[in-house]
PDB file of C-alpha atoms in Angstrom:
ATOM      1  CA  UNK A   1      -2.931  10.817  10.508  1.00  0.00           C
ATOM      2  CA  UNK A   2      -1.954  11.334  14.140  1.00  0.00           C
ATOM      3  CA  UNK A   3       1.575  11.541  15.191  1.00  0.00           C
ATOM      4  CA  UNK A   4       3.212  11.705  18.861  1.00  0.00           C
ATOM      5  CA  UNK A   5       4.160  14.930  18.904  1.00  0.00           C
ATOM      6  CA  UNK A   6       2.960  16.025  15.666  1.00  0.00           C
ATOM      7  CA  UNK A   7       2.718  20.043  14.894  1.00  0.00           C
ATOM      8  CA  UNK A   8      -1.096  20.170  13.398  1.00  0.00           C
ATOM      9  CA  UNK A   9      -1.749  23.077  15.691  1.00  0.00           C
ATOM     10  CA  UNK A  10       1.335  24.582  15.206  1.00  0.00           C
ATOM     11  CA  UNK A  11       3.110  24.058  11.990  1.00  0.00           C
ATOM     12  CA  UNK A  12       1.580  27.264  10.045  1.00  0.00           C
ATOM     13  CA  UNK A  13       2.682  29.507  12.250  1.00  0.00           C
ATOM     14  CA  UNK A  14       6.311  27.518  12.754  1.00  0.00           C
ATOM     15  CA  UNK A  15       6.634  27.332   9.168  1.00  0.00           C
ATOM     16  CA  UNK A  16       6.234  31.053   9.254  1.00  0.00           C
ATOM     17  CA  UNK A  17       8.374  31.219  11.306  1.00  0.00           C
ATOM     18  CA  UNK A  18      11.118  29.530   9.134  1.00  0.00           C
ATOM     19  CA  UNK A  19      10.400  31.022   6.111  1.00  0.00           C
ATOM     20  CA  UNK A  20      11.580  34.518   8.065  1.00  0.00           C
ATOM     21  CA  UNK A  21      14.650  33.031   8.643  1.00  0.00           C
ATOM     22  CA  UNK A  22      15.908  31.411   5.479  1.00  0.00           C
ATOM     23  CA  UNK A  23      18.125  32.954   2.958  1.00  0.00           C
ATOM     24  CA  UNK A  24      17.706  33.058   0.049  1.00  0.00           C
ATOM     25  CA  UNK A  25      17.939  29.554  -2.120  1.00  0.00           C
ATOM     26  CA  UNK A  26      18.597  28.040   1.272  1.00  0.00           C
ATOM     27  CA  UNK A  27      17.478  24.338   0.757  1.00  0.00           C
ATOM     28  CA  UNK A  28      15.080  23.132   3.730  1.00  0.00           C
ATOM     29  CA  UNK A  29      15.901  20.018   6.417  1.00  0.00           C
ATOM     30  CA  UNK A  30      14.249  18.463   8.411  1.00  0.00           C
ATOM     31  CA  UNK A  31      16.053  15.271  10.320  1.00  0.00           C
ATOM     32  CA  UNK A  32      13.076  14.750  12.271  1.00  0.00           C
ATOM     33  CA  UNK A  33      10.341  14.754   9.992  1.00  0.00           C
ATOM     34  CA  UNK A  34       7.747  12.558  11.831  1.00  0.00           C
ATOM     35  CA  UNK A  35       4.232  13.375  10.933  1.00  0.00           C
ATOM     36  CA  UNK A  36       5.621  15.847   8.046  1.00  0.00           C
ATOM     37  CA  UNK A  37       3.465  18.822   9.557  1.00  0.00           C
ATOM     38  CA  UNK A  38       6.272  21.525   8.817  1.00  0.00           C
ATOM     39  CA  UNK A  39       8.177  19.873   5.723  1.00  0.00           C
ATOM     40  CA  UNK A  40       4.613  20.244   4.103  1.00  0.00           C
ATOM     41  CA  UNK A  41       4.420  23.622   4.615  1.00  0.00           C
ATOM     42  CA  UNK A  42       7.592  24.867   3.524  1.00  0.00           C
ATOM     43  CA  UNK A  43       9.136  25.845   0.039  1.00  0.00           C
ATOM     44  CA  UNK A  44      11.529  25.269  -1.825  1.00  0.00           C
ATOM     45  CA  UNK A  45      14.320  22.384  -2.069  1.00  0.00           C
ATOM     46  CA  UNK A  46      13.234  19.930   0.716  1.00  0.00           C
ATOM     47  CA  UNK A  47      14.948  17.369   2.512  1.00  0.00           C
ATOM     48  CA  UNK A  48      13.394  14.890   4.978  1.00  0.00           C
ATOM     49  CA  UNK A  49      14.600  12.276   7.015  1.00  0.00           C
ATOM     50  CA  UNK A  50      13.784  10.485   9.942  1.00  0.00           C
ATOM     51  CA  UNK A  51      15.445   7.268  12.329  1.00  0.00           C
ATOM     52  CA  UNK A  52      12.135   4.953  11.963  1.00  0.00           C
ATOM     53  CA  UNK A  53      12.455   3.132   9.010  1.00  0.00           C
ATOM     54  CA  UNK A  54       8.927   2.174   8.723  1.00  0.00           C
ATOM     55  CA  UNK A  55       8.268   5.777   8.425  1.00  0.00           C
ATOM     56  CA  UNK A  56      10.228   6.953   5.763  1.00  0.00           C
ATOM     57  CA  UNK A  57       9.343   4.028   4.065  1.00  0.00           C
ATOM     58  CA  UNK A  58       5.469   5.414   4.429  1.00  0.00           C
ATOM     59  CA  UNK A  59       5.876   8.136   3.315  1.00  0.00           C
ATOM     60  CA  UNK A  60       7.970   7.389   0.025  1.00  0.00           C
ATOM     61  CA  UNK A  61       5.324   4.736  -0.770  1.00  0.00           C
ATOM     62  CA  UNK A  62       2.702   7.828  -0.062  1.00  0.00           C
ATOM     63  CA  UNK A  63       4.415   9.876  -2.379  1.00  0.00           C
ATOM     64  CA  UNK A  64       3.975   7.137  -5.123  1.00  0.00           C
ATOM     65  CA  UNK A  65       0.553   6.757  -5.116  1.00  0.00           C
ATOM     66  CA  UNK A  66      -0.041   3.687  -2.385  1.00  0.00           C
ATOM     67  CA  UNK A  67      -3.241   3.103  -1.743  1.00  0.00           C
ATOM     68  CA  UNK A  68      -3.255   2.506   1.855  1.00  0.00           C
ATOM     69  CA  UNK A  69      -6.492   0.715   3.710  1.00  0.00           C
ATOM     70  CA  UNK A  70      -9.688   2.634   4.110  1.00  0.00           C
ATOM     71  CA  UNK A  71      -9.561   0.735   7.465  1.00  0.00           C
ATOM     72  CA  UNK A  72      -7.830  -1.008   9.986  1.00  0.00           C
ATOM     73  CA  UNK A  73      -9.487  -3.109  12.360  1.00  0.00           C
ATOM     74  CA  UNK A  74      -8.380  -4.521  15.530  1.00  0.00           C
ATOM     75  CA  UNK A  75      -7.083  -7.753  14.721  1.00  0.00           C
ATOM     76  CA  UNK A  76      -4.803  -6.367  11.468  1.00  0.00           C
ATOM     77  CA  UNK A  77      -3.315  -3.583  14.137  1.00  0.00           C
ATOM     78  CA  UNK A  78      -2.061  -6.320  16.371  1.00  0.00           C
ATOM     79  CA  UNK A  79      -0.529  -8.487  13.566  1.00  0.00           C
ATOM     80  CA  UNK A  80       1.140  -5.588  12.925  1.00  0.00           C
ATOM     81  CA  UNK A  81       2.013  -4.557  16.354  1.00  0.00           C
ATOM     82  CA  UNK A  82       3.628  -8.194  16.369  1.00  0.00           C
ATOM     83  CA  UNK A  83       5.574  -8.173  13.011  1.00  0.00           C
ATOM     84  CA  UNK A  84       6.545  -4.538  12.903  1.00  0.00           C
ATOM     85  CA  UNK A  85       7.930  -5.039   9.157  1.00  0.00           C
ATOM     86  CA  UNK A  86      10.309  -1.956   8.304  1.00  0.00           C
ATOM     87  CA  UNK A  87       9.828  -2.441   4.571  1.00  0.00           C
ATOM     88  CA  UNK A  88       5.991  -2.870   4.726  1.00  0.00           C
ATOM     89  CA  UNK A  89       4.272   1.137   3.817  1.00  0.00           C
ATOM     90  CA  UNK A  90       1.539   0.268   6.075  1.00  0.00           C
ATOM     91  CA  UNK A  91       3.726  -0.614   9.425  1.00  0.00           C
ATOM     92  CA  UNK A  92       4.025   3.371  10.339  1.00  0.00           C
ATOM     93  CA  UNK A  93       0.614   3.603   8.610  1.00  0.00           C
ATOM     94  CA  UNK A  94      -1.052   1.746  11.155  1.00  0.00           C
ATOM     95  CA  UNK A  95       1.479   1.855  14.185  1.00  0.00           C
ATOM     96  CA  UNK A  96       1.088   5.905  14.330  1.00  0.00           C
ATOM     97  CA  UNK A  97      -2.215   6.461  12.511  1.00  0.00           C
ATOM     98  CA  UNK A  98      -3.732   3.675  14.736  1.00  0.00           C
ATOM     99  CA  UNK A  99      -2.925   4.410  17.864  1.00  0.00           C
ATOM    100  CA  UNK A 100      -4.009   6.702  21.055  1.00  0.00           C
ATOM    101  CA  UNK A 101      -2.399   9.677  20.754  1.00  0.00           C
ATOM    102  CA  UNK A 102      -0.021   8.587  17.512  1.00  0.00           C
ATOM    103  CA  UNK A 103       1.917   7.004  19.980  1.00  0.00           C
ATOM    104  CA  UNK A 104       3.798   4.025  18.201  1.00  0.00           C
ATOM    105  CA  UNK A 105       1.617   0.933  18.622  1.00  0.00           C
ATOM    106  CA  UNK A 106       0.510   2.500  21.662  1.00  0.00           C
ATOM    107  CA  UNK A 107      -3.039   0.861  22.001  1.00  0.00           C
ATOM    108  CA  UNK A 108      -5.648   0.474  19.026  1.00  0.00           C
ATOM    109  CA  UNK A 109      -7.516   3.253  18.512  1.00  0.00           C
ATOM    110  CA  UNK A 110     -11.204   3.030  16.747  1.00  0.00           C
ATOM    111  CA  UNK A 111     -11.253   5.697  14.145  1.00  0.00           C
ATOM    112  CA  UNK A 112     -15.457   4.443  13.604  1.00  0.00           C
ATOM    113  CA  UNK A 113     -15.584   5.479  17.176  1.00  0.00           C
ATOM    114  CA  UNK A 114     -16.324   9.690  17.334  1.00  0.00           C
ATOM    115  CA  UNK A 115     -15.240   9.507  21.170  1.00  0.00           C
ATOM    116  CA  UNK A 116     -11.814   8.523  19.899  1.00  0.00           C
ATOM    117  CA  UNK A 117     -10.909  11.827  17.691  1.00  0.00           C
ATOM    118  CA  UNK A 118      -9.014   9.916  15.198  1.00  0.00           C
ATOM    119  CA  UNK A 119     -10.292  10.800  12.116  1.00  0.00           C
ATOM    120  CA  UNK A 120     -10.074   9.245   8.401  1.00  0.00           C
ATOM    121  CA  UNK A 121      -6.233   8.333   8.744  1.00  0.00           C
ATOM    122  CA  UNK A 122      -6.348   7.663   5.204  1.00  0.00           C
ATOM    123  CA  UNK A 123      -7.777  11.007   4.039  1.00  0.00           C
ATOM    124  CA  UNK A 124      -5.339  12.932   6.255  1.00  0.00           C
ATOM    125  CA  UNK A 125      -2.358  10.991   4.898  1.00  0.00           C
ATOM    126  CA  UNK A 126      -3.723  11.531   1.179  1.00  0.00           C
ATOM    127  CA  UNK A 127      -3.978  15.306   2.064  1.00  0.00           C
ATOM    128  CA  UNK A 128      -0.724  16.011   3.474  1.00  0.00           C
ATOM    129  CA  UNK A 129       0.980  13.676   0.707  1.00  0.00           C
ATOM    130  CA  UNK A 130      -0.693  16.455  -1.796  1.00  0.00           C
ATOM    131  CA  UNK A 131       1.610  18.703  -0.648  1.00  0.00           C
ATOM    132  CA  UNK A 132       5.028  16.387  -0.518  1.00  0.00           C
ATOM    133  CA  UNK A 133       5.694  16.576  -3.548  1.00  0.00           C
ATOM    134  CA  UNK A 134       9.624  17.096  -4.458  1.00  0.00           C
ATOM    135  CA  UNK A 135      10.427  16.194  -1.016  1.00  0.00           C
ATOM    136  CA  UNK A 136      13.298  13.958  -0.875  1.00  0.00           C
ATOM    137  CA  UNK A 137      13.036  11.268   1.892  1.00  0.00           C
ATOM    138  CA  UNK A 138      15.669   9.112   3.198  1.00  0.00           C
ATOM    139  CA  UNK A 139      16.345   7.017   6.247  1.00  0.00           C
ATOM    140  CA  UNK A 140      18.850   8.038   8.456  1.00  0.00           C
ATOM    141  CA  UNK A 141      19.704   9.351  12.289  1.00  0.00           C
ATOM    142  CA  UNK A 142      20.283  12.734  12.458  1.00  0.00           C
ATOM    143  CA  UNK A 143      23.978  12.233  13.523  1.00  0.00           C
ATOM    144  CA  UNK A 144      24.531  11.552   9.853  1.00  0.00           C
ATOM    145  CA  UNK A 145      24.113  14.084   8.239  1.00  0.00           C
ATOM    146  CA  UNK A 146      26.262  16.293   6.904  1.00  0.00           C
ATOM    147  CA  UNK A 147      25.116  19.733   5.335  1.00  0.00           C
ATOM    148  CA  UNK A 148      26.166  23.442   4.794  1.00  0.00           C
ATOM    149  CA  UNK A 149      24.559  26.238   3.958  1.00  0.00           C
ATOM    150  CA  UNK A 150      20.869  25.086   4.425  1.00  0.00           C
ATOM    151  CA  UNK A 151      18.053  25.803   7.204  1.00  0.00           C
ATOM    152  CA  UNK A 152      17.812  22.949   9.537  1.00  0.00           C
ATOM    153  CA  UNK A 153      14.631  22.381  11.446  1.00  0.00           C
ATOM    154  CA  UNK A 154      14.915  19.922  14.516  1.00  0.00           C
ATOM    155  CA  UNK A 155      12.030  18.344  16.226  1.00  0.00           C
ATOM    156  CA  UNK A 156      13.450  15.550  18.724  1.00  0.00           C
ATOM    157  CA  UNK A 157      11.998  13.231  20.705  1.00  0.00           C
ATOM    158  CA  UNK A 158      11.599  16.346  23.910  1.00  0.00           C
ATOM    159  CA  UNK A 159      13.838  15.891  27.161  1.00  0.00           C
ATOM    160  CA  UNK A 160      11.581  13.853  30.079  1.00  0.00           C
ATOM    161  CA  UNK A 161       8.769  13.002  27.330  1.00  0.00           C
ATOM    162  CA  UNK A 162       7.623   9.819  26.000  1.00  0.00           C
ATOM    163  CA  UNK A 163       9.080   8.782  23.141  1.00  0.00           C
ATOM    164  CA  UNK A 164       8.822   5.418  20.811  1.00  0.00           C
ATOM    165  CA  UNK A 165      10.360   2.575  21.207  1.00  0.00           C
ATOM    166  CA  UNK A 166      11.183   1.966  17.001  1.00  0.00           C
ATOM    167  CA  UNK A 167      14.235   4.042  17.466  1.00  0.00           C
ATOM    168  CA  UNK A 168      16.105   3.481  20.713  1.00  0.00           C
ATOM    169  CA  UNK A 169      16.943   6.006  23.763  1.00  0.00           C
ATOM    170  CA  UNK A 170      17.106   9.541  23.140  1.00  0.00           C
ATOM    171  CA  UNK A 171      20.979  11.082  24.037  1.00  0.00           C
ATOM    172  CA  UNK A 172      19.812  14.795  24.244  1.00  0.00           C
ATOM    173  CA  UNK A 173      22.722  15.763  25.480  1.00  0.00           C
ATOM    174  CA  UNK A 174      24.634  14.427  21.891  1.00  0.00           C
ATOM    175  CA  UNK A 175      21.691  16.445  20.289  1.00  0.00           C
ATOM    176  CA  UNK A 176      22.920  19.368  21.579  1.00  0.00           C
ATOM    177  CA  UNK A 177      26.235  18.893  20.958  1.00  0.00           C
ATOM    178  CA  UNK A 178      25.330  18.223  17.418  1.00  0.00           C
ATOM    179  CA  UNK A 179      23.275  21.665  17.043  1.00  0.00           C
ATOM    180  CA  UNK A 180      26.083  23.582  18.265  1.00  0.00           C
ATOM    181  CA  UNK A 181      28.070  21.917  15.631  1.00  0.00           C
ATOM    182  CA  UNK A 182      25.464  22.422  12.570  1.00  0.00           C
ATOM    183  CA  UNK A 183      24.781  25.963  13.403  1.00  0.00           C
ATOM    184  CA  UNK A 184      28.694  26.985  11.858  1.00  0.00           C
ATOM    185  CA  UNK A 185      27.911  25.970   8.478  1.00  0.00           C
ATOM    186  CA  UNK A 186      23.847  26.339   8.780  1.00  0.00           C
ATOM    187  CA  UNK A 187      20.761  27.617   9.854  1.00  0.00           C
ATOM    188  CA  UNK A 188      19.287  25.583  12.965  1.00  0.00           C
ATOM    189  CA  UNK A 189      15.720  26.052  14.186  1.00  0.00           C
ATOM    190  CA  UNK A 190      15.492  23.643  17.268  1.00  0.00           C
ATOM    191  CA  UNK A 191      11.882  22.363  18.599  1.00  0.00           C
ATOM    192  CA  UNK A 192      11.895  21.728  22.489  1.00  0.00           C
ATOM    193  CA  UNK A 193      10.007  23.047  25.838  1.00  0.00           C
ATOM    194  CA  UNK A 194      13.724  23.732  27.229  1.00  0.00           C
ATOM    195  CA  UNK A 195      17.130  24.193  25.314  1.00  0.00           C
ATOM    196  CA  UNK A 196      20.784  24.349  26.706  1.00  0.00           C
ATOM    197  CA  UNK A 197      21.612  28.198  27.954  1.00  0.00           C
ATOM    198  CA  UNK A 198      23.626  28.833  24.666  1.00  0.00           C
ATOM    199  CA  UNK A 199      20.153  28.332  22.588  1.00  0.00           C
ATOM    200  CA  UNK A 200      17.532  31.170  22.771  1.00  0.00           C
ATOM    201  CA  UNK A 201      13.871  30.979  22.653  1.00  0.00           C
ATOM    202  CA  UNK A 202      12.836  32.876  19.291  1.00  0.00           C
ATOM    203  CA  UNK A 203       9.277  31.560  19.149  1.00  0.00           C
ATOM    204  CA  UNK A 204       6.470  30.091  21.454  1.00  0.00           C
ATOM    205  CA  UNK A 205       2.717  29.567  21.478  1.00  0.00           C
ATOM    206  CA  UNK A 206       0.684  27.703  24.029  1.00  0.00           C
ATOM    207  CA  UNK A 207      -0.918  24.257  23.248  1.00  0.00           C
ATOM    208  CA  UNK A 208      -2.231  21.589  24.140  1.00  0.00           C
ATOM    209  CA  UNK A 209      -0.836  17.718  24.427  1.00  0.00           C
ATOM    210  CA  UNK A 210      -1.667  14.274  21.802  1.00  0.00           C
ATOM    211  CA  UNK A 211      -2.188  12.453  24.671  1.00  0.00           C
ATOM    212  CA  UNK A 212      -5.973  12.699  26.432  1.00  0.00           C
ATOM    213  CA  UNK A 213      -6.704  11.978  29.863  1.00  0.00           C
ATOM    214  CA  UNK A 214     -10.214  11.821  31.827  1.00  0.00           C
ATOM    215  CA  UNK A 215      -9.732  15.690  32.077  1.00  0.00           C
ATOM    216  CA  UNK A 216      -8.714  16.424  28.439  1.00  0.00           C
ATOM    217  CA  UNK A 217      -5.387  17.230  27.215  1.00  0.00           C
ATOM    218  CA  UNK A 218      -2.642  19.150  28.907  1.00  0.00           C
ATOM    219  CA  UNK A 219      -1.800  22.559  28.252  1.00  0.00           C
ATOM    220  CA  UNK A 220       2.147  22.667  27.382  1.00  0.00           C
ATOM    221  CA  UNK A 221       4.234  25.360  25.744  1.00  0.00           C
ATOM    222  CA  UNK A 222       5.704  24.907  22.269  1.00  0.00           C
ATOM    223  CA  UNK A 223       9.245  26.525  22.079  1.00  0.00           C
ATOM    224  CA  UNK A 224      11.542  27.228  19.091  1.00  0.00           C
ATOM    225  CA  UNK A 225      15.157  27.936  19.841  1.00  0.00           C
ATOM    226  CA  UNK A 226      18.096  28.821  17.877  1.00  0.00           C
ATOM    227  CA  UNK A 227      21.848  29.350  18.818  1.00  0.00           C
ATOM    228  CA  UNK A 228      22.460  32.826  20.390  1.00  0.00           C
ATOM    229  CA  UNK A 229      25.116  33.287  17.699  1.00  0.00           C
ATOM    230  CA  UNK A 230      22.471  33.464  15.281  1.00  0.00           C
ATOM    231  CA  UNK A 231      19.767  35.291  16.816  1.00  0.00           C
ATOM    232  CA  UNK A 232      19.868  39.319  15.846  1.00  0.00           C
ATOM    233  CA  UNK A 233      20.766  41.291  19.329  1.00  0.00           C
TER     234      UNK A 233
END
């Protein structure tokens, strides 16, 4: 299933990346979880929330053994596009797997069409799901939580990029804030093509955008960052 943003390129290698970094027992969180790409890659205790509530609820109803539409034509994605039910497993189901790019409700996209590069959403939900298993889900903005002693992983909505509109305006500035805040008590792996100057790049691999154009998808830099007080000199 797409996802704006999503890490299906990178999320091995991120994971990785993570799993360098964690002490031992160190339960796993991810405030951000979105498509899932890293939280299904990682070990151990796991902890996933996310600000759309028609996601999480997707994903717990995934977990449970829904059995989600083989699929979705035009006409159900609009009624869907109009009603936008939180509570309903296949709102996020459609509005992300359904769309251009996984951008929420961002235009129907034909997955019967091979010009289109969709994919079986179903298949790739059913896949991923495989490998949830444990995970507890919850929904909640990441200013709520309130951890210690655990590796955070962030992936925000990124600075100056487009973003949905199920879960407001972005304040990355309060992100930021927030980070600096977590990283006393915690492990914080940040996502992002820039950081603040106190957060150092640890990680990067070129890639290429969701989004395609008439001449393909841009090329774009995927950054991980984490506070300079916690990165080895």
């Amino acid at each position: 299933m797409q996802y704006l943003g999503g890490k299906s390129r990178t999320y091995k290698e991120i994971c990785a990346f993570l799993e360098s970094v964690r002490q031992p027992n160190q339960p796993f969180v991810e405030p951000f979880c979105g498509g899932c790409w890293v939280t299904q890659g990682m070990s151990g205790p796991r902890y996933a929330s996310d600000a759309n509530q028609a996601l999480i609820t997707m994903w717990k109803a995934a977990c449970d053994g829904y059995d989600f539409s083989d699929h979705i034509d035009k006409q159900t994605y609009d009624t869907y596009k109009c009603t936008q039910d939180q509570t309903d497993p296949l709102t996020a189901f459609v509005g992300f797997g359904y769309s251009f790019g996984g951008k929420w409700f961002g235009g129907y996209a034909n997955p019967q069409d091979p010009k289109q590069h969709l994919g079986n959403p179903k298949k790739t939900l059913a896949k991923k799901t495989g490998n949830l298993n444990g995970v507890k889900f919850k929904h909640q903005s990441y200013k709520d939580i309130n951890v210690s002693g655990c590796l955070i992983y962030c992936d925000p909505p990124y600075a100056s990029t487009t973003s949905y509109s199920a879960v407001g305006l972005f304040d990355s500035e309060e992100f930021w804030q927030t980070m600096r805040e977590w990283v006393k008590m915690n492990t914080v792996v940040v996502s992002e093509y820039t950081a603040t100057n106190d957060f150092v790049c640890v990680w990067s691999k070129q890639t290429k955008t969701e989004i395609r154009t008439k001449d393909g998808r841009a090329d774009r830099v995927e950054r991980l960052f984490m506070h300079e007080s916690q990165v080895t000199k």
